[in-house]
GROMACS .gro file of C-alpha atoms in nm:
model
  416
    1UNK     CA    1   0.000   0.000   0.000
    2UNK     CA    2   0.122   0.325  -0.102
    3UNK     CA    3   0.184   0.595   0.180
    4UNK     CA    4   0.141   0.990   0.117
    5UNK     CA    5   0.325   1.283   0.266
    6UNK     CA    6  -0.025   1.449   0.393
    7UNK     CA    7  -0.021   1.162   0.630
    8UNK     CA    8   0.305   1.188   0.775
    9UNK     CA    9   0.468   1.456   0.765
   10UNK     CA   10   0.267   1.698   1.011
   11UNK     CA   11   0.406   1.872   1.301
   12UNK     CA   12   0.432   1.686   1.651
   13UNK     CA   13   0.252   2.023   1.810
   14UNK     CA   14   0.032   2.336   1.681
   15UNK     CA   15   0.347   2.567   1.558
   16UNK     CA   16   0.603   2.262   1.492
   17UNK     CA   17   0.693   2.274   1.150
   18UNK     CA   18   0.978   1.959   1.132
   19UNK     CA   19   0.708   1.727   0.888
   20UNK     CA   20   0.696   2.043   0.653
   21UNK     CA   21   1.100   2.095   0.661
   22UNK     CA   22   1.163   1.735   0.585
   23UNK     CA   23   0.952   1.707   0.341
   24UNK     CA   24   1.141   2.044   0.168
   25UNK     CA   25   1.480   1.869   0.278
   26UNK     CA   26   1.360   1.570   0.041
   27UNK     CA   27   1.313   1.796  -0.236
   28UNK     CA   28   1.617   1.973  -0.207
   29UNK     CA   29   1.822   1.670  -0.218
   30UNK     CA   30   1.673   1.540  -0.498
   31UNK     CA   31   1.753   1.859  -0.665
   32UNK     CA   32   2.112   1.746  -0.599
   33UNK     CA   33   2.048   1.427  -0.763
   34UNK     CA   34   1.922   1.568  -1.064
   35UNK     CA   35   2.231   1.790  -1.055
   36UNK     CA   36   2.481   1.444  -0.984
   37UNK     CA   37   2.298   1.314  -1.245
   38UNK     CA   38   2.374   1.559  -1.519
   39UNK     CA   39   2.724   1.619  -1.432
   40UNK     CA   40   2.780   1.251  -1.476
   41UNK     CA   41   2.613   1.244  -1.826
   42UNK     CA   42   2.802   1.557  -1.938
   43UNK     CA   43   3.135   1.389  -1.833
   44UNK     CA   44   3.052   1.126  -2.030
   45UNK     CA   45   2.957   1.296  -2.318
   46UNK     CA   46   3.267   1.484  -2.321
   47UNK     CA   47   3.418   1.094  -2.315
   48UNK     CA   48   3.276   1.014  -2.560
   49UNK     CA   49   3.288   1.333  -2.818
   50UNK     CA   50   3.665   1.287  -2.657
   51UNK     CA   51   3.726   0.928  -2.796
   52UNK     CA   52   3.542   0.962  -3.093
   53UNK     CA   53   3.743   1.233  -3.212
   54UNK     CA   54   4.093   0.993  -3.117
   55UNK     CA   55   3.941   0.774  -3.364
   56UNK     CA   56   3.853   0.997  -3.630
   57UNK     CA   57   4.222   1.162  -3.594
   58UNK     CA   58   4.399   0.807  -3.546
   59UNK     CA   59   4.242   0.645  -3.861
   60UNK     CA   60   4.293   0.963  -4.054
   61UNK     CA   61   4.651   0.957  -3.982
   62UNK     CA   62   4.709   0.637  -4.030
   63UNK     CA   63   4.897   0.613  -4.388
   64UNK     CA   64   4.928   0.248  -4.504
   65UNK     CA   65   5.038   0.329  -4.863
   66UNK     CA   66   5.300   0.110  -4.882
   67UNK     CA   67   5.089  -0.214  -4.884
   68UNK     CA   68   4.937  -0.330  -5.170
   69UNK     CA   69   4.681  -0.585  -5.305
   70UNK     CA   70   4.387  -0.743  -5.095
   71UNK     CA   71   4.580  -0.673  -4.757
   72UNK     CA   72   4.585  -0.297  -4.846
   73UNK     CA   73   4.202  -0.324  -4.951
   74UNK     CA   74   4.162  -0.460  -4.581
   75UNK     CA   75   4.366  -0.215  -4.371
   76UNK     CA   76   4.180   0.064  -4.543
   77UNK     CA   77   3.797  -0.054  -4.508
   78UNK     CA   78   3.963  -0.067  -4.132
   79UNK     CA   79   4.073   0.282  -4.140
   80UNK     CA   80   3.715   0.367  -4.275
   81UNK     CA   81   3.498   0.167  -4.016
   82UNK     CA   82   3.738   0.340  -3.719
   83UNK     CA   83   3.660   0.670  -3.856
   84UNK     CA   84   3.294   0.566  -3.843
   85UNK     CA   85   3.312   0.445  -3.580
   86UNK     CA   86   3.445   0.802  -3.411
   87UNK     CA   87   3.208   0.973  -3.565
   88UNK     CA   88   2.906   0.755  -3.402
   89UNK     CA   89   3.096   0.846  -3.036
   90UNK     CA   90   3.053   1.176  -3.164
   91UNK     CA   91   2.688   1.123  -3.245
   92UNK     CA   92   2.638   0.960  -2.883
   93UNK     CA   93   2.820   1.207  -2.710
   94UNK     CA   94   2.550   1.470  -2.868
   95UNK     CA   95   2.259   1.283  -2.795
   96UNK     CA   96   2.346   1.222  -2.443
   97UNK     CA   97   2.364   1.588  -2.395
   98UNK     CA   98   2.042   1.628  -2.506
   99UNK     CA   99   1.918   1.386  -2.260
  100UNK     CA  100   2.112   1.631  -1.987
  101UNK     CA  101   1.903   1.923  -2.161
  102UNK     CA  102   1.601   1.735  -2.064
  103UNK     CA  103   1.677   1.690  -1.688
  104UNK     CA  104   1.793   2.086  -1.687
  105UNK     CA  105   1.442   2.148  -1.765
  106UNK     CA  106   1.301   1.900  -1.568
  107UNK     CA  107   1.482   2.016  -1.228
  108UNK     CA  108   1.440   2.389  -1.369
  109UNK     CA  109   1.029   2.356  -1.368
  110UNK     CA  110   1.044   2.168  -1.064
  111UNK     CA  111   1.245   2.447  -0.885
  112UNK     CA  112   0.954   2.711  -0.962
  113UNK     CA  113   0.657   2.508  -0.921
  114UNK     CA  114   0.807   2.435  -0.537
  115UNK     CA  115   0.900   2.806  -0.518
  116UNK     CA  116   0.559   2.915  -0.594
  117UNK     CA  117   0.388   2.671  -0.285
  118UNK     CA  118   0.671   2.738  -0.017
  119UNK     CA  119   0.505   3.140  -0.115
  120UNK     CA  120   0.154   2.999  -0.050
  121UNK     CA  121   0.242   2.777   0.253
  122UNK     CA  122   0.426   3.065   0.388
  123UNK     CA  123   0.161   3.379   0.359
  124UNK     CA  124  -0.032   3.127   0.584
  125UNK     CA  125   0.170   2.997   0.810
  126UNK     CA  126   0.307   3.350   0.872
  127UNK     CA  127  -0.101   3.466   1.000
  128UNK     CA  128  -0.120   3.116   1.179
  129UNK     CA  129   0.149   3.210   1.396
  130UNK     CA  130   0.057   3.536   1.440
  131UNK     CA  131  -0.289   3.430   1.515
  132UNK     CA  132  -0.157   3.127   1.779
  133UNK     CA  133   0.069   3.369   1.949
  134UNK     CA  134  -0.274   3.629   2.021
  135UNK     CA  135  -0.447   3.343   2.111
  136UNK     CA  136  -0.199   3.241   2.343
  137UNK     CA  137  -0.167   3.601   2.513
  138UNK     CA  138  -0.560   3.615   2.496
  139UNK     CA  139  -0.595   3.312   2.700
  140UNK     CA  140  -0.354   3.398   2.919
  141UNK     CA  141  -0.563   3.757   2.995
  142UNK     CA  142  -0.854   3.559   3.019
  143UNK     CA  143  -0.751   3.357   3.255
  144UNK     CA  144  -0.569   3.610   3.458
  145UNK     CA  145  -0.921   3.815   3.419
  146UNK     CA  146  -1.140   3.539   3.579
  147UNK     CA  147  -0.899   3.496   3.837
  148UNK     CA  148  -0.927   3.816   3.922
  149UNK     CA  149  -1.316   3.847   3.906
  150UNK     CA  150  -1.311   3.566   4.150
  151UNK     CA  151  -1.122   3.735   4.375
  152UNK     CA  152  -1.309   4.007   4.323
  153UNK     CA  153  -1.652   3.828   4.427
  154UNK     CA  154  -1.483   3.625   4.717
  155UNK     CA  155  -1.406   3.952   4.894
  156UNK     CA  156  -1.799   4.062   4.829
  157UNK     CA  157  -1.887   3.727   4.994
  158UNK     CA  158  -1.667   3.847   5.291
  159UNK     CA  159  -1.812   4.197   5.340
  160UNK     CA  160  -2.145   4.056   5.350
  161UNK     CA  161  -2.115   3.847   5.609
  162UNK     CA  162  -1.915   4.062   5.832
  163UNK     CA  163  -2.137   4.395   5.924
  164UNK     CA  164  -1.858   4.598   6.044
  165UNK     CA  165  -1.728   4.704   5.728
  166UNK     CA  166  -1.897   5.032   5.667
  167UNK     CA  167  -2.149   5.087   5.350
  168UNK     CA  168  -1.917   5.303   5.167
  169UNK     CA  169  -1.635   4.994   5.154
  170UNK     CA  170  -1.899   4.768   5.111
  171UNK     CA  171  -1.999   4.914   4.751
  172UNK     CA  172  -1.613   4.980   4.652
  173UNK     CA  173  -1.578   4.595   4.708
  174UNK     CA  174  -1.901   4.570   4.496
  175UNK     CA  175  -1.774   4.785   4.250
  176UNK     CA  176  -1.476   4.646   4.201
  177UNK     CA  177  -1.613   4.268   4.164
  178UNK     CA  178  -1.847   4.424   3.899
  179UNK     CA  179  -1.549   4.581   3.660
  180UNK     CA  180  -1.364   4.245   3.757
  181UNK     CA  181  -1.654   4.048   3.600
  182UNK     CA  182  -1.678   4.303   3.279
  183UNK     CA  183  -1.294   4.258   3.205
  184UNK     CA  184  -1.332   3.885   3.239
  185UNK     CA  185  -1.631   3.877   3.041
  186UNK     CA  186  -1.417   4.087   2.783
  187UNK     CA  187  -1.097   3.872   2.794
  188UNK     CA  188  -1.334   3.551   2.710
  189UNK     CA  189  -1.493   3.744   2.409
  190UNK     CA  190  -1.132   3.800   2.290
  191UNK     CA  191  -1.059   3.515   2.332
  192UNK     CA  192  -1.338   3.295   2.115
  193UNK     CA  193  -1.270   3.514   1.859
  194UNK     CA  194  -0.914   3.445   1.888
  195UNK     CA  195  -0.947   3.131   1.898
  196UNK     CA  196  -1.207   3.113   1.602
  197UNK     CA  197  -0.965   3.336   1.358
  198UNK     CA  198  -0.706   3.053   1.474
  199UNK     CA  199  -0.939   2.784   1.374
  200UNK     CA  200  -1.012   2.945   1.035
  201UNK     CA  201  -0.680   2.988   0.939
  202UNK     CA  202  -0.561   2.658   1.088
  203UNK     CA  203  -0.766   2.481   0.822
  204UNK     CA  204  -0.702   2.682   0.537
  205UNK     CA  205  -0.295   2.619   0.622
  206UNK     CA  206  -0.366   2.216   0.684
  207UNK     CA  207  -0.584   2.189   0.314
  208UNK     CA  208  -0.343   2.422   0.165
  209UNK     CA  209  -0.044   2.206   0.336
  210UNK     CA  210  -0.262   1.882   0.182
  211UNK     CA  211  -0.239   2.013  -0.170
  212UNK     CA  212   0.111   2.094  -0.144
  213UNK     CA  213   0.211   1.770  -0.017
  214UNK     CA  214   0.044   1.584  -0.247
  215UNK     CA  215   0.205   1.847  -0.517
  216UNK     CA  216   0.557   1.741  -0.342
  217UNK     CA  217   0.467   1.430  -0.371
  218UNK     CA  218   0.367   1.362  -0.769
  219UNK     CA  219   0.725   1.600  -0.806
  220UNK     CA  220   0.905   1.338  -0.593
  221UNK     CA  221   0.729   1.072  -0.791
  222UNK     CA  222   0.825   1.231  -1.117
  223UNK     CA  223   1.161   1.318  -1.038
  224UNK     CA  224   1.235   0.976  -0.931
  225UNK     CA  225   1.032   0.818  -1.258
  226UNK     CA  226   1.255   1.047  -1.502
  227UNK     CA  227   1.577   0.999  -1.344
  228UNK     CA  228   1.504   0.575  -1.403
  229UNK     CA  229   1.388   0.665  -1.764
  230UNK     CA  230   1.754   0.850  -1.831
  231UNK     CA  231   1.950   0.628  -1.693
  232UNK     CA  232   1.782   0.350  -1.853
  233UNK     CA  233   1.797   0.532  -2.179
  234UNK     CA  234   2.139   0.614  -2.094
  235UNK     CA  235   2.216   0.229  -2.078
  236UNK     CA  236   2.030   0.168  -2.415
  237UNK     CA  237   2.220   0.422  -2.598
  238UNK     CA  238   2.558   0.297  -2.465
  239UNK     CA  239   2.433  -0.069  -2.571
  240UNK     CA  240   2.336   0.045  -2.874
  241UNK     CA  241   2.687   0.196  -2.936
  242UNK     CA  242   2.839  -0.119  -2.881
  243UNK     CA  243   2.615  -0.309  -3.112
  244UNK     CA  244   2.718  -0.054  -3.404
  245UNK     CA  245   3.070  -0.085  -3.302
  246UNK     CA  246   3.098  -0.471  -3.342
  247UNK     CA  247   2.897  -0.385  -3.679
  248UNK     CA  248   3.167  -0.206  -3.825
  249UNK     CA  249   3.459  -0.450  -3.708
  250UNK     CA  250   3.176  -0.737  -3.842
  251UNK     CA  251   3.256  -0.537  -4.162
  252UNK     CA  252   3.650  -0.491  -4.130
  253UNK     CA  253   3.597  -0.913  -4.050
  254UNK     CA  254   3.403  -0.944  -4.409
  255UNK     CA  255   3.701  -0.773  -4.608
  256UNK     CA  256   3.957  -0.962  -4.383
  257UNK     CA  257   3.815  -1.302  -4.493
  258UNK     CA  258   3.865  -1.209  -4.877
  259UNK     CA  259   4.265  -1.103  -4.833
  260UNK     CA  260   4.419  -1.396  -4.966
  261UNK     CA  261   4.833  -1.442  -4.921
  262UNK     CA  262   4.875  -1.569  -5.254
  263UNK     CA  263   4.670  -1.300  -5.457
  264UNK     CA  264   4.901  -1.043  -5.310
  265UNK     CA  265   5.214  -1.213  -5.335
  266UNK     CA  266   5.113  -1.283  -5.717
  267UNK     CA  267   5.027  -0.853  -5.766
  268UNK     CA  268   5.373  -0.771  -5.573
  269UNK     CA  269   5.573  -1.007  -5.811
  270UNK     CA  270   5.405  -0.890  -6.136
  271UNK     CA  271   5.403  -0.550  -6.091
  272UNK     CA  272   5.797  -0.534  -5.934
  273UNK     CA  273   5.938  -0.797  -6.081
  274UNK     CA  274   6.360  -0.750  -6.207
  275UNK     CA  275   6.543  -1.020  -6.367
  276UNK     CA  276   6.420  -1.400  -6.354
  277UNK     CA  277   6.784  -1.536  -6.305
  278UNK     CA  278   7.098  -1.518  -6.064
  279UNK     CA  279   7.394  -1.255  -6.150
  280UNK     CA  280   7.685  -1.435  -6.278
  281UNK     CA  281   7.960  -1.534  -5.982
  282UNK     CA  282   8.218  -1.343  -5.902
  283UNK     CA  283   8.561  -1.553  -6.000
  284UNK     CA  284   8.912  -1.494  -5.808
  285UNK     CA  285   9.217  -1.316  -5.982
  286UNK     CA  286   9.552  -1.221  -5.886
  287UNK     CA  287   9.666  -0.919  -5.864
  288UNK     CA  288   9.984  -1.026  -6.052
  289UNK     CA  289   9.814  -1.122  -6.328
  290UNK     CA  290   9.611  -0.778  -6.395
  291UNK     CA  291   9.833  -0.470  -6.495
  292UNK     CA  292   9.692  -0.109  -6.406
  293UNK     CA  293   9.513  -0.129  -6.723
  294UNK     CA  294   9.322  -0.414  -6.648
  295UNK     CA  295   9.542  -0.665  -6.893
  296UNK     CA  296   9.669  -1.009  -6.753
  297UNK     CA  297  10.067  -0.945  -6.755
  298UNK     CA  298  10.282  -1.297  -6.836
  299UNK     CA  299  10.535  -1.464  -6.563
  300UNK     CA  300  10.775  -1.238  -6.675
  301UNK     CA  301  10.667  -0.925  -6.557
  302UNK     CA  302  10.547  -1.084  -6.197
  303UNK     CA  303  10.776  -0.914  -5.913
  304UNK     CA  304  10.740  -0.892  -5.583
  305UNK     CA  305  10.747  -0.603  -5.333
  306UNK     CA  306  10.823  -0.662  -5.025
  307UNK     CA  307  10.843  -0.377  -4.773
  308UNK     CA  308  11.130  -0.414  -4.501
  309UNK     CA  309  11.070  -0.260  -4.131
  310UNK     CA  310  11.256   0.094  -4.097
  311UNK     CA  311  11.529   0.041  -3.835
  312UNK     CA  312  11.606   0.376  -3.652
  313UNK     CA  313  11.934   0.464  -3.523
  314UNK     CA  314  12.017   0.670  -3.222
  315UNK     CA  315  12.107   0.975  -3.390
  316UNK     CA  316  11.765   0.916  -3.550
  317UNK     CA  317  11.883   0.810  -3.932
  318UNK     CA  318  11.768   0.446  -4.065
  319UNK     CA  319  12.030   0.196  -4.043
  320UNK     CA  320  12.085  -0.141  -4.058
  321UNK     CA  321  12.272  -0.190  -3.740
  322UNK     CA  322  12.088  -0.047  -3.515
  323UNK     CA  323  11.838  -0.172  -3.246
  324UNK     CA  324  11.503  -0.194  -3.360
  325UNK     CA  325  11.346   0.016  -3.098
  326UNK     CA  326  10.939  -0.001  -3.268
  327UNK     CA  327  10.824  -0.119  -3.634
  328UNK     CA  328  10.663   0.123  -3.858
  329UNK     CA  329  10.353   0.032  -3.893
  330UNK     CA  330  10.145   0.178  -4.218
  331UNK     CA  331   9.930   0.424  -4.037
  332UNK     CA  332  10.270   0.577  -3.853
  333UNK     CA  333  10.412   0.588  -4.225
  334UNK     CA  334  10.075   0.776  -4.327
  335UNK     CA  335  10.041   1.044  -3.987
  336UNK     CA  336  10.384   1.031  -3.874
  337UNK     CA  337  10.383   1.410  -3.920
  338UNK     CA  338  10.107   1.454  -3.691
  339UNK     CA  339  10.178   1.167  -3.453
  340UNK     CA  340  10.315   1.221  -3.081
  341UNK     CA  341  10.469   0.979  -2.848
  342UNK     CA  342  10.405   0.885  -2.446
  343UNK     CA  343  10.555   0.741  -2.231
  344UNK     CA  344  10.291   0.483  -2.043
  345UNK     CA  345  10.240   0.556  -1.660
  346UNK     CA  346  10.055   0.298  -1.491
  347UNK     CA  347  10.012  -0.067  -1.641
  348UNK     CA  348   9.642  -0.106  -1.817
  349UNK     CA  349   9.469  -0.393  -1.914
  350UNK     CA  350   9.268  -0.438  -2.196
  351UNK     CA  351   8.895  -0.513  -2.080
  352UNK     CA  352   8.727  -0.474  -2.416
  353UNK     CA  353   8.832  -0.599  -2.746
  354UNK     CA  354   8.884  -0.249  -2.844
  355UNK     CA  355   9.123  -0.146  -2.538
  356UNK     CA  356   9.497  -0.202  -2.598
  357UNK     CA  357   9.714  -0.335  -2.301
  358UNK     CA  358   9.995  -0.114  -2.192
  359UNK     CA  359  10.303  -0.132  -1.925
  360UNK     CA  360  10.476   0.125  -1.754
  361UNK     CA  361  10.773   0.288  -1.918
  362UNK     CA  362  10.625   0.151  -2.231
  363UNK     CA  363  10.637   0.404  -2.550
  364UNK     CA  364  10.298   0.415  -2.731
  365UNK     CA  365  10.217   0.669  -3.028
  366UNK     CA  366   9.881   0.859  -3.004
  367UNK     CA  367   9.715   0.894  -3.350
  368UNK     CA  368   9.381   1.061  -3.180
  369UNK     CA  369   9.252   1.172  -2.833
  370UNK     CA  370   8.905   1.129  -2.747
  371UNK     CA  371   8.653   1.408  -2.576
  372UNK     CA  372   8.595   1.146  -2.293
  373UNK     CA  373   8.944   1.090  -2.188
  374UNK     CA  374   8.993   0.779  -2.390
  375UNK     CA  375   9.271   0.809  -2.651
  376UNK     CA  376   9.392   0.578  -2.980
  377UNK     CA  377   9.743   0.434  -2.897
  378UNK     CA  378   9.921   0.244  -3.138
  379UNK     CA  379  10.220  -0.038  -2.969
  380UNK     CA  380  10.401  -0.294  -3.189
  381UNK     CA  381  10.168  -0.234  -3.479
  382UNK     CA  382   9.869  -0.287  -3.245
  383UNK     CA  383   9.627  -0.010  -3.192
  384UNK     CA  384   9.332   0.033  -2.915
  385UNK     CA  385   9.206   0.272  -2.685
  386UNK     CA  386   9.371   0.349  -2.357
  387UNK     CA  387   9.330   0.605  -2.040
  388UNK     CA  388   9.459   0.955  -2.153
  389UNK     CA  389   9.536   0.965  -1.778
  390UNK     CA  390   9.791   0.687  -1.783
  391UNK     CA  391  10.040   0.893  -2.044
  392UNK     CA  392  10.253   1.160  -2.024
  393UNK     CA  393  10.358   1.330  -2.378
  394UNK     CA  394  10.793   1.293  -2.395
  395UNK     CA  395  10.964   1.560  -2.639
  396UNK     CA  396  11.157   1.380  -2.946
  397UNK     CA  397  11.484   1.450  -2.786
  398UNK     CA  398  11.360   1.198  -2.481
  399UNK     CA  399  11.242   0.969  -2.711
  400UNK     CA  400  11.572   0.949  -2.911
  401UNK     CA  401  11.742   0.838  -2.591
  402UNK     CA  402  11.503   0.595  -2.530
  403UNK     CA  403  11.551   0.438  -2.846
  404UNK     CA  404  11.953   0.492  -2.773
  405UNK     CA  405  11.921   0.278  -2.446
  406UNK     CA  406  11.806  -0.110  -2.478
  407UNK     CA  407  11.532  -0.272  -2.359
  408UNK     CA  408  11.496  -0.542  -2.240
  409UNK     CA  409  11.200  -0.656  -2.446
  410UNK     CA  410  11.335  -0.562  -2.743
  411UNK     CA  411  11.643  -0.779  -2.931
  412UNK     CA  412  11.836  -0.662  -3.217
  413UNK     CA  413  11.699  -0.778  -3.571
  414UNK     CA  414  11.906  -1.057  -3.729
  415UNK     CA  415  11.921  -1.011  -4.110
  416UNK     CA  416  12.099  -1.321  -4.152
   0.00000   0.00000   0.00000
């Protein structure tokens, strides 16, 4: 069974007024609901207008004209059903504010239909007040006025019975009893009328206060009945969305089905094709046997050049008696203008394959130095990289008495 406002929500005494304020509480928050309501479907619509838009950008971007054949006819119909696809999160995203639009003027009439009772109730309950609080104070006279009056006749009583009180008191007392009686008579006239303004008003405030609960009511009832209807439409639309989403990958799937491996293999090879055999292998030949100008030269004219280490002499002149202090490699031979010599610190071992291994005292010649402190040392013809830190640059006066004084780890060449 159904239970209505008018019959519950009434105030516990004559000027309590709690039913009436929770019922106006109720309203107000579902005025916030409303509100919750359409913030949440504007954030989604901006989702969605959001995402669509991704889409529309991302297959728009998306370039794919490089591929050819059926696989190209595929990636494209799946460029065009994401675009669609963007643009019907677009199309959601517009519709769902219109269904926002809808509760905004929902909650809006709402707002001024309670506006105009809360005027009514109030340019009643305002003269019911006023009304109880005269009625009060008139009942209060009243009763202060019949008090009185009996008073007043209780000392008449007295001076009747006693016959010393002379004649003159005896009609003051009578007097006085009378006016009594006259004011009391007066309070209670004030009084019922008081009392019937109170009445009159009172029911004109409780059928008033009927009609606007029931009023509250059918908006409560409504408010609660649309905000079902949106959210259920809500849910409809977004189901909808996903049943035209899976309709345009059902389409990408359709165009999928017909890209065949061989079809595209087929249009690649007939449309790039070169030469249908193998270049020609390449066969050795010597170098003897070719002269600059290409022509094979006979076993007469085959020499060969063999290149003999340059032995350096203490005074720094080749000769052939001399201790052979370090080859000459080809890349000294090529930058021995610009080269410069070091003598080696601290031993280094090689870590990497492209670190050389040095000793202390060691000579090494530096062909390039690095930004990041590792330099290219070259040592017995083998070059690597070593710590710039570990050298120290000697002049070529230094390193002619090097050469001058043996070592042990170097042994005169025998030409023999």
């Amino acid at each position: 069974m159904a239970l209505h406002f008018c019959d519950a929500f009434w105030g516990v005494h004559f000027t309590d007024q709690s039913g009436y304020e929770a019922i106006l509480q109720r309203l107000q928050d579902g005025r916030h609901m409303c509100k919750d309501v359409e913030d949440l479907l504007k954030m989604r619509a901006m989702a969605e207008e959001k995402h669509g838009r991704e889409l529309v950008t991302i297959a728009r971007k998306a370039e794919g004209q490089t591929e050819i054949g059926t696989l190209k006819a595929s990636f494209d119909k799946m460029k065009a059903e994401i675009e669609k696809t963007g643009n019907l999160h677009i199309q959601l995203s517009e519709r769902i504010r219109e269904e926002v639009k809808k509760i905004e003027a929902f909650r809006e009439h709402q707002r001024e239909q309670k506006k105009k009772l809360e005027e009514i109730i109030e340019k009643l309950q305002k003269p019911k007040m006023l009304l109880h609080k005269k009625t009060v104070e008139s009942k209060r006279l009243y009763e202060q006025r019949c008090k009185e009056a009996d008073e007043a006749e209780q000392a008449v009583l007295k001076t009747t019975n006693v016959t010393i009180f002379p004649h003159r008191q005896s009609e003051k007392v009578l007097n006085r009893a009378r006016l009594c009686r006259q004011a009391a008579n007066l309070a209670e006239k004030q009084f019922r009328w008081n009392v019937d303004q109170l009445d009159i008003t009172r029911q004109d405030w409780e059928s008033t206060y009927r009609s606007a609960c029931e009023v509250f009511q059918q908006q409560e009832s409504e408010r609660i009945n649309i905000l079902r209807c949106v959210l259920w439409d809500h849910c409809n639309l977004l189901s909808m969305q996903c049943v035209r989403d899976d309709e345009r990958y059902e389409e990408v799937r359709n165009i999928l089905e017909q890209c065949d491996i061989i079809t595209d293999n087929n249009y690649f090879i007939e449309k790039k094709k070169t030469a249908r055999c193998p270049p020609a292998p390449i066969e050795f030949q010597c170098y003897c046997d070719v002269d600059t100008n290409g022509s094979v030269q006979g076993p007469e004219t085959k020499r060969l050049s063999v290149v003999l280490p340059r032995i350096v002499s203490s005074s720094g002149s080749p000769g052939a008696g001399s201790n052979l202090s370090e080859p000459f490699t080809p890349v000294q031979e090529r930058e021995g203008a610009t080269e410069e010599k070091y003598m080696v610190l601290y031993d280094f071992k090689a870590q990497e394959a492209d670190e050389l291994s040095i000793s202390k005292g060691e000579v090494v010649t530096v062909t390039e130095k690095g930004e990041v402190g590792w330099w290219t040392a070259w040592r017995n013809g083998i070059s690597g990289l070593v710590p710039g830190t570990y050298l120290t640059k000697i002049s070529l006066q230094s390193y002619s008495s090097h050469l001058a004084t043996p070592h042990p780890e170097h042994n005169p060449i025998n030409w023999n």
